[in-house]
Tab-separated table of C-alpha atoms in Angstrom:
chain	number	residue	atom	x	y	z
A	12	VAL	CA	-0.961	9.310	12.973
A	13	GLN	CA	-1.935	10.892	9.633
A	14	LEU	CA	-1.198	9.254	6.312
A	15	GLN	CA	-1.053	11.012	2.983
A	16	ALA	CA	-0.980	8.829	-0.069
A	17	SER	CA	0.044	10.212	-3.412
A	18	GLY	CA	1.315	9.088	-6.861
A	19	GLY	CA	-1.692	7.744	-8.442
A	20	GLY	CA	-2.815	8.466	-11.990
A	21	LEU	CA	-3.652	7.104	-15.324
A	22	VAL	CA	-1.193	4.658	-16.954
A	23	GLN	CA	-1.193	2.250	-19.895
A	24	ALA	CA	-1.179	-1.444	-19.342
A	25	GLY	CA	2.484	-2.671	-18.972
A	26	GLY	CA	3.547	0.646	-17.506
A	27	SER	CA	4.760	1.567	-13.947
A	28	LEU	CA	3.704	3.748	-11.207
A	29	THR	CA	5.218	4.455	-7.745
A	30	LEU	CA	2.916	5.279	-4.933
A	31	SER	CA	4.045	7.183	-1.752
A	32	CYS	CA	2.493	7.545	1.697
A	33	ALA	CA	3.858	10.009	4.124
A	34	ALA	CA	3.228	9.693	7.776
A	35	SER	CA	2.871	12.604	10.176
A	36	GLY	CA	1.516	13.341	13.625
A	37	ARG	CA	3.271	10.878	15.727
A	38	THR	CA	6.313	8.735	15.609
A	39	PHE	CA	6.592	6.418	12.582
A	40	SER	CA	8.706	4.230	14.739
A	41	GLY	CA	7.555	0.498	15.044
A	42	LEU	CA	4.572	0.825	12.717
A	43	VAL	CA	3.934	-1.827	10.206
A	44	MET	CA	2.866	-0.294	6.989
A	45	GLY	CA	0.509	-1.725	4.396
A	46	TRP	CA	-1.133	-1.043	1.079
A	47	PHE	CA	-4.552	-2.066	0.207
A	48	ARG	CA	-6.795	-1.413	-2.783
A	49	GLN	CA	-10.417	-1.362	-3.537
A	50	ALA	CA	-12.049	-1.316	-7.001
A	51	PRO	CA	-15.684	-0.189	-7.603
A	52	GLY	CA	-18.150	-2.811	-6.250
A	53	LYS	CA	-15.348	-4.961	-4.775
A	54	GLU	CA	-14.107	-5.472	-1.262
A	55	ARG	CA	-10.842	-3.963	-0.039
A	56	GLU	CA	-7.900	-6.153	-1.135
A	57	PHE	CA	-4.550	-6.714	0.614
A	58	VAL	CA	-1.764	-5.492	-1.705
A	59	ALA	CA	1.548	-5.458	0.444
A	60	THR	CA	2.814	-4.866	3.846
A	61	ILE	CA	6.258	-4.292	5.264
A	62	SER	CA	7.540	-4.557	8.845
A	63	TRP	CA	9.111	-1.687	10.640
A	64	ALA	CA	12.730	-2.679	9.749
A	65	GLY	CA	11.838	-3.673	6.258
A	66	THR	CA	12.933	-7.289	6.846
A	67	ARG	CA	9.484	-8.810	6.285
A	68	LYS	CA	7.396	-8.060	3.198
A	69	ASP	CA	4.146	-9.819	2.293
A	70	TYR	CA	2.327	-9.482	-0.989
A	71	GLY	CA	-1.066	-10.392	-2.297
A	72	ASP	CA	-1.020	-13.220	-4.712
A	73	SER	CA	-2.321	-10.889	-7.609
A	74	VAL	CA	0.697	-8.584	-7.352
A	75	LYS	CA	3.510	-10.915	-6.368
A	76	GLY	CA	6.429	-10.384	-8.763
A	77	ARG	CA	5.133	-7.108	-10.105
A	78	PHE	CA	4.842	-4.758	-7.057
A	79	THR	CA	7.468	-3.974	-4.411
A	80	ILE	CA	6.894	-2.241	-1.126
A	81	SER	CA	9.609	-0.275	0.617
A	82	ARG	CA	10.096	2.292	3.332
A	83	ASP	CA	12.295	5.099	4.324
A	84	ASN	CA	11.988	5.487	8.036
A	85	ALA	CA	14.071	8.561	8.103
A	86	LYS	CA	11.524	10.247	5.870
A	87	ASN	CA	8.445	8.588	7.453
A	88	THR	CA	7.469	7.282	4.060
A	89	VAL	CA	6.525	4.054	2.618
A	90	PHE	CA	6.493	3.341	-1.225
A	91	LEU	CA	4.721	0.938	-3.566
A	92	GLN	CA	6.565	0.456	-6.860
A	93	MET	CA	4.170	-1.042	-9.318
A	94	ASN	CA	5.303	-2.494	-12.591
A	95	SER	CA	3.645	-4.510	-15.440
A	96	LEU	CA	0.343	-2.855	-14.573
A	97	LYS	CA	-2.801	-4.540	-15.707
A	98	PRO	CA	-6.378	-3.050	-16.164
A	99	GLU	CA	-7.497	-5.225	-13.243
A	100	ASP	CA	-4.990	-3.218	-11.079
A	101	THR	CA	-7.354	-0.270	-11.390
A	102	ALA	CA	-8.525	0.804	-7.886
A	103	VAL	CA	-8.188	3.285	-5.242
A	104	TYR	CA	-5.045	2.525	-3.321
A	105	TYR	CA	-4.838	3.003	0.381
A	106	CYS	CA	-1.948	3.147	2.742
A	107	ALA	CA	-2.391	2.013	6.334
A	108	ALA	CA	-0.486	1.499	9.589
A	109	ALA	CA	-0.763	-1.195	12.174
A	110	ARG	CA	1.159	-2.548	15.195
A	111	GLY	CA	1.700	-5.971	13.570
A	112	VAL	CA	2.250	-7.656	10.196
A	113	TYR	CA	-1.384	-8.322	9.002
A	114	THR	CA	-3.028	-8.990	5.633
A	115	ASP	CA	-6.489	-8.326	7.081
A	116	TYR	CA	-7.392	-4.661	6.619
A	117	THR	CA	-9.570	-4.761	9.872
A	118	ARG	CA	-6.324	-4.994	11.832
A	119	TYR	CA	-5.004	-1.588	10.631
A	120	ASP	CA	-5.501	1.376	12.832
A	121	TYR	CA	-4.585	4.366	10.666
A	122	TRP	CA	-5.553	4.968	7.045
A	123	GLY	CA	-4.720	7.391	4.325
A	124	GLN	CA	-7.276	8.970	2.046
A	125	GLY	CA	-6.580	6.856	-0.954
A	126	THR	CA	-5.108	7.638	-4.326
A	127	LEU	CA	-6.665	6.404	-7.678
A	128	VAL	CA	-4.824	4.206	-10.118
A	129	THR	CA	-6.259	3.691	-13.531
A	130	VAL	CA	-4.717	1.272	-15.890
A	131	SER	CA	-6.010	1.511	-19.463
A	132	SER	CA	-5.881	-1.270	-21.834
């Protein structure tokens, strides 16, 4: 499966952005989708994950209450709504797909190319 992330950009602190990740190349069916991020010099960090049916959503502690993950299976797309952005949210954001609900990025089989989010103070 190929994943294409988009929607990154420059935003002021307190602002909002919505990231999208479109899947193609094979059925989207049954795949768990996740978002991770990586800031310069830091390890890849879990942001959010959503089950196939959307009934289970998990978030990293640093984004709980501010970010919302969702998906549209008819359009093979997953979204990450990011509100109340902080400078520490600055990172390259990656979408990924897996066969189970995991917070460990090593459990994800497919990755998008990443989209840069920069939050200015």
